[in-house]
Amino acid sequence: GNSVTQMEGPVTLSEEAFLTINCTYTATGYPSLFWYVQYPGEGLQLLLKATKADDKGSNKGFEATYRKETTSFHLEKGSVQVSDSAVYFCALIGDNFNKFYFGSGTKLNVKP
Amino acid sequence: EAGVAQSPRYKIIEKRQSVAFWCNPISGHATLYWYQQILGQGPKLLIQFQNNGVVDDSQLPKDRFSAERLKGVDSTLKIQPAKLEDSAVYLCASSLTQEKLFFGSGTQLSVL
């Protein structure tokens, strides 16, 4: 079946530190991979996506590369800001596009 | 554009009571989803509508949960009777394409 596993939080970093949030997946076929972000008091919103192996999704300084050989889609940012404090969810949708599978979320706290 | 609207924002009820949540999706979005997000977990799909038809309700506890989407626009999710384990955030999402979901801010339900 399909599933997503991401690192547990919370992750606490100082401003301008490097961020990595690990995500691995199990899926049949060729899923599309996503990172969604949930800022305090708001709904989830799409941060970036990659639809095939070796694709790199990027947005707002965040990047993630679809690695089929390691079934991973780790989220990275070179220099985090306080405003990046949020919960980050890794997700996949199967190649039949019928259902999203979300990871459990990783809370990021960035301190000034 | 206006986002996905949900109400109420918070609800506190006692077990065995009934509760209903309302969702107004983004105009023109044919697909509407209800997710349950238990604290510390990722969103879990309860039901997916395509216009006013049900596409997937495999994880909806049908003995107590019901949902409808009359006229293919607004939707309501009802729990009757509620149990303690129903305490969660109930998220509504809509989409034009199945790769990008737009989420509302959710309804936080506490069952005492």
PDB file of C-alpha atoms in Angstrom:
ATOM      1  CA  GLY A   1       0.000   0.000   0.000  1.00  0.00           C
ATOM      2  CA  ASN A   2       0.881   3.665  -0.004  1.00  0.00           C
ATOM      3  CA  SER A   3       2.343   5.429   3.017  1.00  0.00           C
ATOM      4  CA  VAL A   4       4.571   8.325   4.014  1.00  0.00           C
ATOM      5  CA  THR A   5       7.006   8.469   6.918  1.00  0.00           C
ATOM      6  CA  GLN A   6       8.598  11.701   8.030  1.00  0.00           C
ATOM      7  CA  MET A   7      10.897  12.639  10.850  1.00  0.00           C
ATOM      8  CA  GLU A   8       9.339  13.454  14.173  1.00  0.00           C
ATOM      9  CA  GLY A   9       9.487  16.942  15.521  1.00  0.00           C
ATOM     10  CA  PRO A  10       9.663  19.409  16.819  1.00  0.00           C
ATOM     11  CA  VAL A  11      12.718  20.698  15.033  1.00  0.00           C
ATOM     12  CA  THR A  12      14.145  23.836  16.621  1.00  0.00           C
ATOM     13  CA  LEU A  13      16.647  25.945  14.706  1.00  0.00           C
ATOM     14  CA  SER A  14      18.157  29.378  14.929  1.00  0.00           C
ATOM     15  CA  GLU A  15      17.496  31.869  12.190  1.00  0.00           C
ATOM     16  CA  GLU A  16      19.721  31.365   9.106  1.00  0.00           C
ATOM     17  CA  ALA A  17      20.415  27.721   9.979  1.00  0.00           C
ATOM     18  CA  PHE A  18      20.204  24.951   7.400  1.00  0.00           C
ATOM     19  CA  LEU A  19      17.039  22.864   7.436  1.00  0.00           C
ATOM     20  CA  THR A  20      16.457  19.244   6.466  1.00  0.00           C
ATOM     21  CA  ILE A  21      13.216  17.412   7.141  1.00  0.00           C
ATOM     22  CA  ASN A  22      13.374  13.780   6.088  1.00  0.00           C
ATOM     23  CA  CYS A  23      10.560  12.047   4.246  1.00  0.00           C
ATOM     24  CA  THR A  24      10.428   8.528   2.851  1.00  0.00           C
ATOM     25  CA  TYR A  25       7.566   6.837   1.112  1.00  0.00           C
ATOM     26  CA  THR A  26       6.146   3.480   0.125  1.00  0.00           C
ATOM     27  CA  ALA A  27       4.064   3.345  -2.994  1.00  0.00           C
ATOM     28  CA  THR A  28       3.099   1.163  -5.887  1.00  0.00           C
ATOM     29  CA  GLY A  29       3.800   2.538  -9.310  1.00  0.00           C
ATOM     30  CA  TYR A  30       4.970   6.101  -9.811  1.00  0.00           C
ATOM     31  CA  PRO A  31       3.491   8.491  -7.265  1.00  0.00           C
ATOM     32  CA  SER A  32       3.663  12.272  -7.256  1.00  0.00           C
ATOM     33  CA  LEU A  33       5.248  13.747  -4.135  1.00  0.00           C
ATOM     34  CA  PHE A  34       4.379  16.909  -2.244  1.00  0.00           C
ATOM     35  CA  TRP A  35       5.251  19.079   0.693  1.00  0.00           C
ATOM     36  CA  TYR A  36       2.402  20.956   2.324  1.00  0.00           C
ATOM     37  CA  VAL A  37       2.880  23.589   5.031  1.00  0.00           C
ATOM     38  CA  GLN A  38       0.492  24.639   7.794  1.00  0.00           C
ATOM     39  CA  TYR A  39       1.142  27.996   9.402  1.00  0.00           C
ATOM     40  CA  PRO A  40      -0.385  28.626  12.836  1.00  0.00           C
ATOM     41  CA  GLY A  41      -4.144  29.076  12.621  1.00  0.00           C
ATOM     42  CA  GLU A  42      -4.279  28.393   8.883  1.00  0.00           C
ATOM     43  CA  GLY A  43      -5.117  25.504   6.597  1.00  0.00           C
ATOM     44  CA  LEU A  44      -2.550  23.375   4.823  1.00  0.00           C
ATOM     45  CA  GLN A  45      -1.171  24.870   1.637  1.00  0.00           C
ATOM     46  CA  LEU A  46       0.945  23.391  -1.103  1.00  0.00           C
ATOM     47  CA  LEU A  47       4.626  24.300  -0.752  1.00  0.00           C
ATOM     48  CA  LEU A  48       6.166  22.316  -3.607  1.00  0.00           C
ATOM     49  CA  LYS A  49       5.765  19.150  -5.617  1.00  0.00           C
ATOM     50  CA  ALA A  50       7.599  16.738  -7.911  1.00  0.00           C
ATOM     51  CA  THR A  51       5.844  14.398 -10.270  1.00  0.00           C
ATOM     52  CA  LYS A  52       8.608  12.077 -11.493  1.00  0.00           C
ATOM     53  CA  ALA A  53      11.956  10.654 -10.457  1.00  0.00           C
ATOM     54  CA  ASP A  54      14.852  13.144 -10.224  1.00  0.00           C
ATOM     55  CA  ASP A  55      12.489  16.125 -10.429  1.00  0.00           C
ATOM     56  CA  LYS A  56      13.263  18.926  -7.995  1.00  0.00           C
ATOM     57  CA  GLY A  57      10.412  20.941  -6.561  1.00  0.00           C
ATOM     58  CA  SER A  58      11.204  24.390  -5.218  1.00  0.00           C
ATOM     59  CA  ASN A  59       9.364  27.349  -3.705  1.00  0.00           C
ATOM     60  CA  LYS A  60      10.160  30.158  -1.250  1.00  0.00           C
ATOM     61  CA  GLY A  61      13.750  28.918  -0.896  1.00  0.00           C
ATOM     62  CA  PHE A  62      12.661  25.355  -0.062  1.00  0.00           C
ATOM     63  CA  GLU A  63      13.707  22.430  -2.257  1.00  0.00           C
ATOM     64  CA  ALA A  64      13.053  18.720  -2.414  1.00  0.00           C
ATOM     65  CA  THR A  65      14.266  16.140  -4.919  1.00  0.00           C
ATOM     66  CA  TYR A  66      12.277  13.035  -5.864  1.00  0.00           C
ATOM     67  CA  ARG A  67      14.712  10.137  -5.267  1.00  0.00           C
ATOM     68  CA  LYS A  68      13.220   6.903  -6.503  1.00  0.00           C
ATOM     69  CA  GLU A  69      16.274   4.815  -5.618  1.00  0.00           C
ATOM     70  CA  THR A  70      15.993   5.769  -1.950  1.00  0.00           C
ATOM     71  CA  THR A  71      12.193   6.406  -2.007  1.00  0.00           C
ATOM     72  CA  SER A  72      12.808   9.777  -0.408  1.00  0.00           C
ATOM     73  CA  PHE A  73      11.696  13.382  -0.805  1.00  0.00           C
ATOM     74  CA  HIS A  74      13.615  15.317   1.845  1.00  0.00           C
ATOM     75  CA  LEU A  75      12.788  18.990   2.342  1.00  0.00           C
ATOM     76  CA  GLU A  76      15.717  21.440   2.552  1.00  0.00           C
ATOM     77  CA  LYS A  77      16.263  25.140   2.974  1.00  0.00           C
ATOM     78  CA  GLY A  78      19.624  26.832   3.145  1.00  0.00           C
ATOM     79  CA  SER A  79      18.715  29.608   5.585  1.00  0.00           C
ATOM     80  CA  VAL A  80      15.514  29.474   7.605  1.00  0.00           C
ATOM     81  CA  GLN A  81      13.627  32.487   8.882  1.00  0.00           C
ATOM     82  CA  VAL A  82      11.369  32.955  11.878  1.00  0.00           C
ATOM     83  CA  SER A  83       8.453  33.180   9.448  1.00  0.00           C
ATOM     84  CA  ASP A  84       9.138  29.586   8.343  1.00  0.00           C
ATOM     85  CA  SER A  85       7.897  28.318  11.713  1.00  0.00           C
ATOM     86  CA  ALA A  86       5.065  25.954  10.824  1.00  0.00           C
ATOM     87  CA  VAL A  87       4.150  22.295  10.505  1.00  0.00           C
ATOM     88  CA  TYR A  88       5.388  20.607   7.338  1.00  0.00           C
ATOM     89  CA  PHE A  89       3.624  17.587   5.834  1.00  0.00           C
ATOM     90  CA  CYS A  90       5.065  15.249   3.246  1.00  0.00           C
ATOM     91  CA  ALA A  91       2.444  13.626   1.030  1.00  0.00           C
ATOM     92  CA  LEU A  92       2.004  11.459  -2.008  1.00  0.00           C
ATOM     93  CA  ILE A  93      -0.705  10.721  -4.473  1.00  0.00           C
ATOM     94  CA  GLY A  94      -0.674   7.430  -6.311  1.00  0.00           C
ATOM     95  CA  ASP A  95      -0.329   7.236 -10.046  1.00  0.00           C
ATOM     96  CA  ASN A  96      -4.058   6.608 -10.285  1.00  0.00           C
ATOM     97  CA  PHE A  97      -4.562  10.041  -8.657  1.00  0.00           C
ATOM     98  CA  ASN A  98      -7.309   8.844  -6.396  1.00  0.00           C
ATOM     99  CA  LYS A  99      -6.104   9.627  -2.891  1.00  0.00           C
ATOM    100  CA  PHE A 100      -3.552  11.692  -1.000  1.00  0.00           C
ATOM    101  CA  TYR A 101      -1.503  10.044   1.744  1.00  0.00           C
ATOM    102  CA  PHE A 102      -0.028  12.418   4.314  1.00  0.00           C
ATOM    103  CA  GLY A 103       2.810  11.957   6.749  1.00  0.00           C
ATOM    104  CA  SER A 104       2.305  12.817  10.400  1.00  0.00           C
ATOM    105  CA  GLY A 105       3.844  16.276  10.079  1.00  0.00           C
ATOM    106  CA  THR A 106       7.018  17.871  11.440  1.00  0.00           C
ATOM    107  CA  LYS A 107       6.784  21.023  13.487  1.00  0.00           C
ATOM    108  CA  LEU A 108       9.541  23.548  12.832  1.00  0.00           C
ATOM    109  CA  ASN A 109      10.348  26.270  15.334  1.00  0.00           C
ATOM    110  CA  VAL A 110      12.791  28.950  14.209  1.00  0.00           C
ATOM    111  CA  LYS A 111      14.212  31.187  16.914  1.00  0.00           C
ATOM    112  CA  PRO A 112      15.542  34.699  16.225  1.00  0.00           C
TER     113      PRO A 112
ATOM    114  CA  GLU B   1      -9.750  34.406  -4.934  1.00  0.00           C
ATOM    115  CA  ALA B   2     -11.734  33.397  -1.890  1.00  0.00           C
ATOM    116  CA  GLY B   3     -10.452  30.316  -0.109  1.00  0.00           C
ATOM    117  CA  VAL B   4     -12.212  27.316   1.338  1.00  0.00           C
ATOM    118  CA  ALA B   5     -14.549  28.452   4.103  1.00  0.00           C
ATOM    119  CA  GLN B   6     -15.340  26.287   7.098  1.00  0.00           C
ATOM    120  CA  SER B   7     -17.472  26.786  10.161  1.00  0.00           C
ATOM    121  CA  PRO B   8     -17.563  26.679  13.062  1.00  0.00           C
ATOM    122  CA  ARG B   9     -13.906  27.262  13.931  1.00  0.00           C
ATOM    123  CA  TYR B  10     -14.206  25.470  17.269  1.00  0.00           C
ATOM    124  CA  LYS B  11     -16.795  23.153  18.779  1.00  0.00           C
ATOM    125  CA  ILE B  12     -16.969  21.545  22.193  1.00  0.00           C
ATOM    126  CA  ILE B  13     -19.575  18.853  22.833  1.00  0.00           C
ATOM    127  CA  GLU B  14     -20.182  16.002  25.212  1.00  0.00           C
ATOM    128  CA  LYS B  15     -19.966  12.407  24.105  1.00  0.00           C
ATOM    129  CA  ARG B  16     -23.111  11.008  22.525  1.00  0.00           C
ATOM    130  CA  GLN B  17     -24.130  14.461  21.299  1.00  0.00           C
ATOM    131  CA  SER B  18     -24.413  15.355  17.630  1.00  0.00           C
ATOM    132  CA  VAL B  19     -22.372  17.890  15.716  1.00  0.00           C
ATOM    133  CA  ALA B  20     -22.272  19.229  12.178  1.00  0.00           C
ATOM    134  CA  PHE B  21     -19.584  21.013  10.221  1.00  0.00           C
ATOM    135  CA  TRP B  22     -20.036  23.123   7.131  1.00  0.00           C
ATOM    136  CA  CYS B  23     -17.735  23.715   4.182  1.00  0.00           C
ATOM    137  CA  ASN B  24     -17.936  26.066   1.210  1.00  0.00           C
ATOM    138  CA  PRO B  25     -15.287  25.170  -1.375  1.00  0.00           C
ATOM    139  CA  ILE B  26     -13.578  27.463  -3.836  1.00  0.00           C
ATOM    140  CA  SER B  27     -15.959  28.384  -6.625  1.00  0.00           C
ATOM    141  CA  GLY B  28     -15.658  26.037  -9.566  1.00  0.00           C
ATOM    142  CA  HIS B  29     -13.845  23.267  -7.710  1.00  0.00           C
ATOM    143  CA  ALA B  30     -15.638  20.042  -8.510  1.00  0.00           C
ATOM    144  CA  THR B  31     -13.802  17.879  -5.989  1.00  0.00           C
ATOM    145  CA  LEU B  32     -14.350  18.277  -2.265  1.00  0.00           C
ATOM    146  CA  TYR B  33     -12.678  16.361   0.549  1.00  0.00           C
ATOM    147  CA  TRP B  34     -13.215  15.955   4.267  1.00  0.00           C
ATOM    148  CA  TYR B  35     -10.152  14.997   6.296  1.00  0.00           C
ATOM    149  CA  GLN B  36      -9.768  14.136   9.961  1.00  0.00           C
ATOM    150  CA  GLN B  37      -6.539  15.272  11.611  1.00  0.00           C
ATOM    151  CA  ILE B  38      -5.934  13.817  15.048  1.00  0.00           C
ATOM    152  CA  LEU B  39      -3.324  15.597  17.156  1.00  0.00           C
ATOM    153  CA  GLY B  40       0.163  14.489  16.142  1.00  0.00           C
ATOM    154  CA  GLN B  41      -1.005  12.732  12.993  1.00  0.00           C
ATOM    155  CA  GLY B  42      -1.366  13.664   9.365  1.00  0.00           C
ATOM    156  CA  PRO B  43      -4.738  14.295   7.769  1.00  0.00           C
ATOM    157  CA  LYS B  44      -6.747  11.165   7.025  1.00  0.00           C
ATOM    158  CA  LEU B  45      -9.283  11.192   4.213  1.00  0.00           C
ATOM    159  CA  LEU B  46     -12.833  10.570   5.384  1.00  0.00           C
ATOM    160  CA  ILE B  47     -14.759  11.195   2.190  1.00  0.00           C
ATOM    161  CA  GLN B  48     -14.198  12.578  -1.297  1.00  0.00           C
ATOM    162  CA  PHE B  49     -16.913  14.042  -3.510  1.00  0.00           C
ATOM    163  CA  GLN B  50     -16.793  14.679  -7.226  1.00  0.00           C
ATOM    164  CA  ASN B  51     -19.558  17.230  -7.779  1.00  0.00           C
ATOM    165  CA  ASN B  52     -22.358  15.756  -5.631  1.00  0.00           C
ATOM    166  CA  GLY B  53     -21.319  12.116  -6.008  1.00  0.00           C
ATOM    167  CA  VAL B  54     -19.166  10.151  -3.568  1.00  0.00           C
ATOM    168  CA  VAL B  55     -15.836   8.975  -5.008  1.00  0.00           C
ATOM    169  CA  ASP B  56     -14.290   7.473  -1.881  1.00  0.00           C
ATOM    170  CA  ASP B  57     -15.754   6.974   1.588  1.00  0.00           C
ATOM    171  CA  SER B  58     -13.830   3.856   2.510  1.00  0.00           C
ATOM    172  CA  GLN B  59     -12.481   5.351   5.744  1.00  0.00           C
ATOM    173  CA  LEU B  60     -15.686   7.050   6.877  1.00  0.00           C
ATOM    174  CA  PRO B  61     -17.148   5.409  10.009  1.00  0.00           C
ATOM    175  CA  LYS B  62     -20.582   5.136   8.511  1.00  0.00           C
ATOM    176  CA  ASP B  63     -22.271   4.045  11.710  1.00  0.00           C
ATOM    177  CA  ARG B  64     -21.813   7.552  13.103  1.00  0.00           C
ATOM    178  CA  PHE B  65     -20.456   9.825  10.378  1.00  0.00           C
ATOM    179  CA  SER B  66     -22.399  11.115   7.395  1.00  0.00           C
ATOM    180  CA  ALA B  67     -21.669  13.704   4.758  1.00  0.00           C
ATOM    181  CA  GLU B  68     -23.556  15.277   1.926  1.00  0.00           C
ATOM    182  CA  ARG B  69     -22.864  17.718  -0.836  1.00  0.00           C
ATOM    183  CA  LEU B  70     -26.136  18.975  -2.143  1.00  0.00           C
ATOM    184  CA  LYS B  71     -26.072  20.672  -5.543  1.00  0.00           C
ATOM    185  CA  GLY B  72     -22.362  19.910  -5.834  1.00  0.00           C
ATOM    186  CA  VAL B  73     -21.236  23.004  -3.914  1.00  0.00           C
ATOM    187  CA  ASP B  74     -21.439  23.283  -0.104  1.00  0.00           C
ATOM    188  CA  SER B  75     -20.976  20.251   2.060  1.00  0.00           C
ATOM    189  CA  THR B  76     -21.821  19.224   5.601  1.00  0.00           C
ATOM    190  CA  LEU B  77     -20.206  16.536   7.724  1.00  0.00           C
ATOM    191  CA  LYS B  78     -22.178  15.186  10.664  1.00  0.00           C
ATOM    192  CA  ILE B  79     -21.222  13.025  13.608  1.00  0.00           C
ATOM    193  CA  GLN B  80     -24.024  11.335  15.526  1.00  0.00           C
ATOM    194  CA  PRO B  81     -23.373  10.268  18.241  1.00  0.00           C
ATOM    195  CA  ALA B  82     -19.897  11.599  18.974  1.00  0.00           C
ATOM    196  CA  LYS B  83     -17.263   9.591  20.815  1.00  0.00           C
ATOM    197  CA  LEU B  84     -14.228  10.775  22.723  1.00  0.00           C
ATOM    198  CA  GLU B  85     -11.926   9.520  19.967  1.00  0.00           C
ATOM    199  CA  ASP B  86     -13.614  11.844  17.481  1.00  0.00           C
ATOM    200  CA  SER B  87     -11.745  14.778  19.021  1.00  0.00           C
ATOM    201  CA  ALA B  88      -9.721  16.136  16.113  1.00  0.00           C
ATOM    202  CA  VAL B  89      -9.497  18.901  13.560  1.00  0.00           C
ATOM    203  CA  TYR B  90     -11.832  18.363  10.622  1.00  0.00           C
ATOM    204  CA  LEU B  91     -10.419  19.791   7.440  1.00  0.00           C
ATOM    205  CA  CYS B  92     -12.275  20.505   4.260  1.00  0.00           C
ATOM    206  CA  ALA B  93     -10.380  20.815   1.001  1.00  0.00           C
ATOM    207  CA  SER B  94     -11.305  21.379  -2.597  1.00  0.00           C
ATOM    208  CA  SER B  95      -9.466  21.013  -5.860  1.00  0.00           C
ATOM    209  CA  LEU B  96      -9.685  21.710  -9.538  1.00  0.00           C
ATOM    210  CA  THR B  97      -6.982  19.187 -10.374  1.00  0.00           C
ATOM    211  CA  GLN B  98      -6.294  16.245  -8.109  1.00  0.00           C
ATOM    212  CA  GLU B  99      -2.673  17.239  -7.633  1.00  0.00           C
ATOM    213  CA  LYS B 100      -3.338  20.470  -5.746  1.00  0.00           C
ATOM    214  CA  LEU B 101      -5.622  20.681  -2.771  1.00  0.00           C
ATOM    215  CA  PHE B 102      -6.786  23.924  -1.183  1.00  0.00           C
ATOM    216  CA  PHE B 103      -7.556  23.522   2.496  1.00  0.00           C
ATOM    217  CA  GLY B 104      -9.794  25.452   4.825  1.00  0.00           C
ATOM    218  CA  SER B 105      -8.632  26.406   8.314  1.00  0.00           C
ATOM    219  CA  GLY B 106     -10.514  23.504   9.833  1.00  0.00           C
ATOM    220  CA  THR B 107     -12.951  22.932  12.680  1.00  0.00           C
ATOM    221  CA  GLN B 108     -11.404  21.880  15.961  1.00  0.00           C
ATOM    222  CA  LEU B 109     -13.728  19.449  17.734  1.00  0.00           C
ATOM    223  CA  SER B 110     -13.362  18.564  21.386  1.00  0.00           C
ATOM    224  CA  VAL B 111     -15.540  15.742  22.704  1.00  0.00           C
ATOM    225  CA  LEU B 112     -15.722  15.652  26.505  1.00  0.00           C
TER     226      LEU B 112
END
